[in-house]
Short mmCIF file of C-alpha atoms in Angstrom, two decimals:
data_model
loop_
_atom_site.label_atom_id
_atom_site.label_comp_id
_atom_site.label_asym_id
_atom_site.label_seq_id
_atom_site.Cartn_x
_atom_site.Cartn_y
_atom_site.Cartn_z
CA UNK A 7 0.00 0.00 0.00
CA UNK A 8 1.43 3.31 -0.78
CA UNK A 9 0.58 6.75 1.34
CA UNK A 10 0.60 10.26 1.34
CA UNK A 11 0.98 12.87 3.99
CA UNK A 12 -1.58 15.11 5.02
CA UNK A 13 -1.31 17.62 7.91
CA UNK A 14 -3.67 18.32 10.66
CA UNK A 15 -3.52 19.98 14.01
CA UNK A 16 -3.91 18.44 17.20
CA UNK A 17 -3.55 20.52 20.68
CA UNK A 18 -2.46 23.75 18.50
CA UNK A 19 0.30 21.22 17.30
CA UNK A 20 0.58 20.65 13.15
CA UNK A 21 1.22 17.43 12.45
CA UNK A 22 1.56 14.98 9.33
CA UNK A 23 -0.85 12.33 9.04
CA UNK A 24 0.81 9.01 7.27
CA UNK A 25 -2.21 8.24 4.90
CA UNK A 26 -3.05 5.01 2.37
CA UNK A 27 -3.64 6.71 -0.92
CA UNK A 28 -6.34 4.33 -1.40
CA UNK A 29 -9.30 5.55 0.94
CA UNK A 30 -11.91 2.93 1.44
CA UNK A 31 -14.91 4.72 0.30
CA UNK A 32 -18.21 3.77 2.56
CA UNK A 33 -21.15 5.19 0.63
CA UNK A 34 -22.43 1.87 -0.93
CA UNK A 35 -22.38 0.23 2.38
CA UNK A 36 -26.46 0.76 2.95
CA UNK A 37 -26.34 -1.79 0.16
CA UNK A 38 -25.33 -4.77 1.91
CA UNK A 39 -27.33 -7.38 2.91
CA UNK A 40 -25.99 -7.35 6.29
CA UNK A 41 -23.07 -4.96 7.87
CA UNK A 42 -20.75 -7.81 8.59
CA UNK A 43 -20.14 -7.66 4.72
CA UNK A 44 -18.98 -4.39 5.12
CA UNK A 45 -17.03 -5.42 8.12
CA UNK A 46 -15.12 -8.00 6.49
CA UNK A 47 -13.90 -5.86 2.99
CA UNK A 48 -12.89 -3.13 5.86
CA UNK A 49 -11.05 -6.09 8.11
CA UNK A 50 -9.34 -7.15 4.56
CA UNK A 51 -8.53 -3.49 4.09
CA UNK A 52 -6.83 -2.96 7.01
CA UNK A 53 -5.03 -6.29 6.66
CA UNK A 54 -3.63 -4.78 3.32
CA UNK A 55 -2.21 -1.76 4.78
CA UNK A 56 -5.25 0.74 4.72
CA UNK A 57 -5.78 3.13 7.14
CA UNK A 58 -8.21 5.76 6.03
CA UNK A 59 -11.89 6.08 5.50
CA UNK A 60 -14.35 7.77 3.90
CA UNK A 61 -17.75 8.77 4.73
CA UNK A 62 -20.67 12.02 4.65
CA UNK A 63 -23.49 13.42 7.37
CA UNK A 64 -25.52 12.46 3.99
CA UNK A 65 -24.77 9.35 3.30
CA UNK A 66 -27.38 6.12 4.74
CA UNK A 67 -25.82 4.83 7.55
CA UNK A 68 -22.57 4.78 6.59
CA UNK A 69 -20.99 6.76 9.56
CA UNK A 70 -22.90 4.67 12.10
CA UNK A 71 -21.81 1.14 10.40
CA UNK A 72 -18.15 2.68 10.25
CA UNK A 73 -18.27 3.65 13.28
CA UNK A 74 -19.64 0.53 15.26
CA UNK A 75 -16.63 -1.07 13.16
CA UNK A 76 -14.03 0.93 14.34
CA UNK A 77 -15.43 0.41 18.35
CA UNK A 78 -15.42 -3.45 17.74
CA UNK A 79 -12.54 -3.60 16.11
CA UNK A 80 -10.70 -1.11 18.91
CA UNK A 81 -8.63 0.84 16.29
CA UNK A 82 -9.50 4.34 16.15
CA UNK A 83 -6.43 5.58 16.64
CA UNK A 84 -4.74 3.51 14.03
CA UNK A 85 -7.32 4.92 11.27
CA UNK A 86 -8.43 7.76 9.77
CA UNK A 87 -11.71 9.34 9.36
CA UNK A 88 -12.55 11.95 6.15
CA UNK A 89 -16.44 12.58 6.51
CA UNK A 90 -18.31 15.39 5.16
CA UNK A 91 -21.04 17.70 5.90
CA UNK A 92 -23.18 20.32 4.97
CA UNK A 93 -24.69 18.72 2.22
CA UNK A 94 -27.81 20.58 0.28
CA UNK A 95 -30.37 17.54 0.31
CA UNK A 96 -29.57 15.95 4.20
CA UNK A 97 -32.59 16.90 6.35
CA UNK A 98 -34.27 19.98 4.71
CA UNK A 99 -34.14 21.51 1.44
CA UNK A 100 -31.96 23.92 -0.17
CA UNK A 101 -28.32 25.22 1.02
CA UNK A 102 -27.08 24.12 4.00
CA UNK A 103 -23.17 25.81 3.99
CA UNK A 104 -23.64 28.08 6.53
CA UNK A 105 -22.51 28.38 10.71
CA UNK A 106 -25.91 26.40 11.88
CA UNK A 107 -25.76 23.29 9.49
CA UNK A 108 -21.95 22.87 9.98
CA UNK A 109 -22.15 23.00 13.73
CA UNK A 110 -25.51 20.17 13.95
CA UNK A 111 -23.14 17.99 11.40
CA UNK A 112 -20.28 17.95 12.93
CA UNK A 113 -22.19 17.08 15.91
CA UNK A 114 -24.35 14.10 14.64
CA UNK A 115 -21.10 12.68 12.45
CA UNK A 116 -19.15 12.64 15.63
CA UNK A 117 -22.20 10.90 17.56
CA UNK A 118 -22.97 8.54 14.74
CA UNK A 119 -18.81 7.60 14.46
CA UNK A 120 -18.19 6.82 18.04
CA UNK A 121 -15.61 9.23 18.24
CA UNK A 122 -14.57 12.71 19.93
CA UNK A 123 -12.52 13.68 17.07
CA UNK A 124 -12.82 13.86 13.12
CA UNK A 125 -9.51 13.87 11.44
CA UNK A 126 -10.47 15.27 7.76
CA UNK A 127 -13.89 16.91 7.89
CA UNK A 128 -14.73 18.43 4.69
CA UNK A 129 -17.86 20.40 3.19
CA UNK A 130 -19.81 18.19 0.66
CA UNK A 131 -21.31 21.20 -1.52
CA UNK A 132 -20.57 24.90 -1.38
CA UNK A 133 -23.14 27.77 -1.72
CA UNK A 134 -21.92 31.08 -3.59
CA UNK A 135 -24.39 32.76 -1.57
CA UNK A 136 -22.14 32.66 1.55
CA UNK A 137 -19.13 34.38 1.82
CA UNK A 138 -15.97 32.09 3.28
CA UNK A 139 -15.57 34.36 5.97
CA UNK A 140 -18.17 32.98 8.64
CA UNK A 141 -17.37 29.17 7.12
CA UNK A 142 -13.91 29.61 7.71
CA UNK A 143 -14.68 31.19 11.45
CA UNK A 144 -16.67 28.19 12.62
CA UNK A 145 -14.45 25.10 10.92
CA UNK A 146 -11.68 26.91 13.19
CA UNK A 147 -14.10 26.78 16.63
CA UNK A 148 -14.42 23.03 15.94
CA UNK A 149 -10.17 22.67 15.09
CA UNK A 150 -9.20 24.59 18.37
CA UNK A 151 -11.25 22.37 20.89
CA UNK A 152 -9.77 18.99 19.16
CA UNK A 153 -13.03 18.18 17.28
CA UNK A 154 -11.37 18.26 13.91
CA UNK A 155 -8.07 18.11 13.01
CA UNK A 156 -8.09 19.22 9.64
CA UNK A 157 -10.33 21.03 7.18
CA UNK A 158 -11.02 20.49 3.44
CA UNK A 159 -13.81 21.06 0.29
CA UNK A 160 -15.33 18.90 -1.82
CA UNK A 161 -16.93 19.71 -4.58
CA UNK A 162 -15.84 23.52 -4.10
CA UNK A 163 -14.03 25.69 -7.04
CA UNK A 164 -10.45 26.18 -6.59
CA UNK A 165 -11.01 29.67 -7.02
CA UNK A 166 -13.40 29.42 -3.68
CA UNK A 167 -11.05 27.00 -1.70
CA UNK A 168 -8.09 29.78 -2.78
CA UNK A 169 -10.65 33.02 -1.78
CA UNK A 170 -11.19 30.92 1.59
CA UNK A 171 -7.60 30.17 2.27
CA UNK A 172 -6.77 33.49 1.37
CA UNK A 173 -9.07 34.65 4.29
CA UNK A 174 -7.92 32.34 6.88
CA UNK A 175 -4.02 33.45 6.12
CA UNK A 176 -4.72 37.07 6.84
CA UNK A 177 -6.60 36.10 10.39
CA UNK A 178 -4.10 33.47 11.40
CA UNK A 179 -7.03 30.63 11.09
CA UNK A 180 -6.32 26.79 9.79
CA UNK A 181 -7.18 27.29 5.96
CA UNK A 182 -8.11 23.79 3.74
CA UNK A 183 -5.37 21.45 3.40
CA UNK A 184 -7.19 19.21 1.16
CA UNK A 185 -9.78 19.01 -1.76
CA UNK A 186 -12.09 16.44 -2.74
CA UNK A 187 -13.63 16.91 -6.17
CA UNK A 188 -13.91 14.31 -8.64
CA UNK A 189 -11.08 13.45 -10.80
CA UNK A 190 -10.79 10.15 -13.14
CA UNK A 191 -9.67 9.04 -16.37
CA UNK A 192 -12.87 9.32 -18.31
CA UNK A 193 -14.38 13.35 -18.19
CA UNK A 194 -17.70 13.85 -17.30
CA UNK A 195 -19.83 15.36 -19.78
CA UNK A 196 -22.29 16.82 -17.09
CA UNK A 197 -21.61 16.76 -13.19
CA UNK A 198 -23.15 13.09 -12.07
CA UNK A 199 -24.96 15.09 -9.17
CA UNK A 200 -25.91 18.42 -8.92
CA UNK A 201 -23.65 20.86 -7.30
CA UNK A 202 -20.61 18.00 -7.72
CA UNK A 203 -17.34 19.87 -9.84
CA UNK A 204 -15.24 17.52 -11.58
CA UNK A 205 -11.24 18.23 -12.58
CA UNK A 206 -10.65 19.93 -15.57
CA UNK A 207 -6.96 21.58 -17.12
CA UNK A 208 -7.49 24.62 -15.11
CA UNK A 209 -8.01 22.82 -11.73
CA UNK A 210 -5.24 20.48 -12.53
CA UNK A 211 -2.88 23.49 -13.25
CA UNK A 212 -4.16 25.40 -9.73
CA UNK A 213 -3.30 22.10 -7.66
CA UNK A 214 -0.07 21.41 -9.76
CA UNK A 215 1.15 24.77 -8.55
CA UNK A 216 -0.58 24.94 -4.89
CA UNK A 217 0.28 21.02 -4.30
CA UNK A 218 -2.93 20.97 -2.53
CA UNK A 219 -3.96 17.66 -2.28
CA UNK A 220 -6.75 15.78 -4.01
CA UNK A 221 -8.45 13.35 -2.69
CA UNK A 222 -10.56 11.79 -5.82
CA UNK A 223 -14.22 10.22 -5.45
CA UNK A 224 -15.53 8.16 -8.25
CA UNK A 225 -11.76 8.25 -9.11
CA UNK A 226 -12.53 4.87 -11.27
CA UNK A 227 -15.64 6.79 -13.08
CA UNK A 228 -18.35 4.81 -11.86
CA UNK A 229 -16.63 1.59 -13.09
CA UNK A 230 -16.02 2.61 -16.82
CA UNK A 231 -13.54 1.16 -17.52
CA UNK A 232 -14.43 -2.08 -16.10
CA UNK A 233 -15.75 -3.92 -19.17
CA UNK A 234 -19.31 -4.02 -18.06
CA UNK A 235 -19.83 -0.89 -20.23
CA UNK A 236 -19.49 -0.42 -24.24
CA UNK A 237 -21.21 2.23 -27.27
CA UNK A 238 -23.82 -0.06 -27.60
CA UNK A 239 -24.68 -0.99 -24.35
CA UNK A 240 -26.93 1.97 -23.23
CA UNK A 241 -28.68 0.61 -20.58
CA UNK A 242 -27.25 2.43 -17.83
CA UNK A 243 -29.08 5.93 -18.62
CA UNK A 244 -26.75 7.47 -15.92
CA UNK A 245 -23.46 6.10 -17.17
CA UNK A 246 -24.51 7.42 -20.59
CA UNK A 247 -25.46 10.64 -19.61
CA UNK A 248 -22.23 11.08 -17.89
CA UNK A 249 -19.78 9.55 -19.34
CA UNK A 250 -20.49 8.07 -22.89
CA UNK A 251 -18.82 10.24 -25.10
CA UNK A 252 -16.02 9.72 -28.30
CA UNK A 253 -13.25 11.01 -26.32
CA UNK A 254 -13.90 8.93 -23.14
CA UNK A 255 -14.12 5.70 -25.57
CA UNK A 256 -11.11 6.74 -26.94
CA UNK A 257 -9.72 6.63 -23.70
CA UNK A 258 -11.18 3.43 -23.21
CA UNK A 259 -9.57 1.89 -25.92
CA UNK A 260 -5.87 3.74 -25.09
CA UNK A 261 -6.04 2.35 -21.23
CA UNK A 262 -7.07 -1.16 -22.79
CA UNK A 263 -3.84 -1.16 -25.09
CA UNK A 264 -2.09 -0.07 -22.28
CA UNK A 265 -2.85 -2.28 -19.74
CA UNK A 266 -2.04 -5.23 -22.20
CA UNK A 267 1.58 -4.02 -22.32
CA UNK A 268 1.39 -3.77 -18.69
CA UNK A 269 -0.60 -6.78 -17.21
CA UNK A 270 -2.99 -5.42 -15.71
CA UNK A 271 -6.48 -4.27 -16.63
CA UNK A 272 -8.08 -1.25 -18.16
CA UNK A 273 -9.69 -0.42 -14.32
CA UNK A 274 -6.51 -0.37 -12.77
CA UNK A 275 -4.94 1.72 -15.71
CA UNK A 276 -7.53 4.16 -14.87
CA UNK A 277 -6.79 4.57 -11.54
CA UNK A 278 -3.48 4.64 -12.02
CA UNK A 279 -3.94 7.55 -14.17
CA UNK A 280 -5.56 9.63 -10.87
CA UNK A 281 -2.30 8.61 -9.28
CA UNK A 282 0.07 9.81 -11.46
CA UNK A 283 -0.61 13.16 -11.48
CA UNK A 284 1.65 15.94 -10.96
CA UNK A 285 0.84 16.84 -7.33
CA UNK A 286 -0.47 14.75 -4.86
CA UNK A 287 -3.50 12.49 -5.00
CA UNK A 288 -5.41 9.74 -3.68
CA UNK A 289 -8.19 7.88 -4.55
CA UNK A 290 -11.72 6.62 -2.96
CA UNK A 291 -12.42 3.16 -3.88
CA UNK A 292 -15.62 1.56 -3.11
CA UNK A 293 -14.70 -2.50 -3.08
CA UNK A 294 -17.34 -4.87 -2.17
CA UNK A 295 -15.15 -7.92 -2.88
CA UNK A 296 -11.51 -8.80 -2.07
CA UNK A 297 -10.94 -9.32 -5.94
CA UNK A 298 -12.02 -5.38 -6.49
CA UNK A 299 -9.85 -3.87 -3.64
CA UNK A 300 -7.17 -6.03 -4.60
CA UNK A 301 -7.11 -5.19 -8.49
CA UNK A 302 -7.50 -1.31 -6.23
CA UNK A 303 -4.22 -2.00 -5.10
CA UNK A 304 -2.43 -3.31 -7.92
CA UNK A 305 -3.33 -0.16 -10.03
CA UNK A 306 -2.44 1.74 -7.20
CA UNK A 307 1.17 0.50 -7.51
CA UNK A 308 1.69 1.32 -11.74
CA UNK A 309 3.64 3.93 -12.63
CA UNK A 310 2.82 5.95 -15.49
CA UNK A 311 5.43 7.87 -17.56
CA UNK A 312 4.72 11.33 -18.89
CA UNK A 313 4.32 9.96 -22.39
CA UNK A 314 1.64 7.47 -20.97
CA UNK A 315 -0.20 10.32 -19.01
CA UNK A 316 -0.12 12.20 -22.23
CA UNK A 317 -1.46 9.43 -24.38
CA UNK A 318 -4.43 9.06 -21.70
CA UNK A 319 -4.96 12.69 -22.19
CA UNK A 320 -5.39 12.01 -25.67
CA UNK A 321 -2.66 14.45 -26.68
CA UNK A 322 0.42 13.92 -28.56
CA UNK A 323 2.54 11.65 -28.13
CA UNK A 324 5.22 9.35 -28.69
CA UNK A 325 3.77 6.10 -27.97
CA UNK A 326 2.25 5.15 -31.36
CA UNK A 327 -1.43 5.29 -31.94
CA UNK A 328 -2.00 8.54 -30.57
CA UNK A 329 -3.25 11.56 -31.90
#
């Protein structure tokens, strides 16, 4: 398992958190039949050298069935938590990224996790309406009495996460150390929720020269690249909407070609590609099987040249049969 190093701060003390760059994504987890499934893919997990964990306020139980995990298993402080809050459908309608919501949130996420601490909190939406100023204020109350150790977005603009980290520098508050927006191989032709912001060149160039981190969701695009999907196979009215387009078969067929010369599948090419970028990354996976987190793992471990990234980018290249 490979990490990356996030910072926090604990008792007005910054400190670097050792993370897997595979987070084990919970979402799905209302799914299961029964939560010992769950329990098990998050004991194998562990076994293989994960230690962080992802979860939302918003989504179905997943806090509470990560959270009676964590108690059982007597490991809290051997993990990591990244949950989110402050999401626009969770309990009543319409914007919720404001002093009020963030504060009954944090609250219920760290009732529902077992815990007196949250060690990545991030906001799930963002609402232009507010101005970062009062968000900023109150994600600092909650860092300076221990109940989170560090702040992030997802699904906010860079130009909002640098206009809010701008503001904390010139007060001396805890600005976001981390993003969360979607990033993955194939581009999504329209956001696959509303509110959600997906990486394009310009956000790629902000974190290349920030080195913010980026934490991807649906870093392997909804399983893509997986082989259960094709042109002709439009039976998934979401997949299509999203992410059928020329380009992103294109892609398709470029991380097939290349995961032939590799061994290893198109999948794992894929997320490769979201770890391979040019400043640091890591990726939510949402395994329900050993065989998924471990084919997780292996494309966690390929290393992709420039030329490669650049033929997945479907820009010139070397590597013959690009454009």
């Amino acid at each position: 398992m490979n990490y990356i190093t996030l910072k926090g701060l604990v008792d007005n003390k910054s400190i670097e958190k050792r993370c897997s760059r595979l987070i084990m994504g919970t979402a799905s987890f209302y799914q299961f039949e029964d939560k010992n499934q769950a329990f098990t893919i998050m004991d194998q997990y562990v076994q293989a050298g994960g230690n962080m964990f992802d979860s939302a306020h918003q989504y179905i139980n997943s806090e509470e069935i990560l959270g009676e995990w964590v108690e059982s298993r007597g490991i809290r402080k051997d993990i990591y938590i990244l949950t989110k809050g402050a999401h626009p459908d969770d309990g009543e309608p319409g914007p919720r990224v404001n002093p009020e919501a963030i504060n009954k949130d944090v609250k219920d996420s760290l009732a529902r996790l077992r815990t007196d601490y949250i060690d990545f909190y991030a906001l799930h939406r963002d609402d232009l309406s507010v101005k970062v100023g009062p968000i900023m204020e109150v994600l600092n109350e909650h860092i300076a009495v221990g109940r989170i150790h560090a702040i992030g977005a997802s699904n906010w603009s860079h130009t909002r996460i640098q206009e809010a980290n701008d503001y904390a520098a010139k007060r001396g508050l805890i600005g976001f150390t981390f993003s969360s927006p979607n990033l993955s191989l194939a581009q999504c032709n329209k956001p696959r929720w509303a509110g959600c912001v997906s990486v394009n060149e310009e956000i790629s160039n902000w974190h290349k020269g920030t080195q913010l981190p980026l934490l991807s969701w649906s870093s392997q695009a909804g399983g893509f690249f997986s082989g259960r999907f094709s042109p002709e196979n439009r039976e998934n009215e979401e997949m299509v909407e999203v992410y059928y387009s020329e380009d992103n078969w294109e892609r398709y067929k470029r991380a097939h070609k290349l995961a032939e010369e590799k061994g290893a599948s198109a999948i794992e090419i894929a997320l490769a590609y979201v770890l391979n970028q040019p400043y640091p990354t890591a990726a939510i996976i949402g395994p329900e099987k050993v065989e998924e987190l471990l084919s997780s793992i292996n494309g966690s471990e390929i290393q992709l040249t420039s030329e490669e990234m650049e033929l997945l980018n479907l820009r010139e290249s070397k590597i013959g049969g690009a454009k």
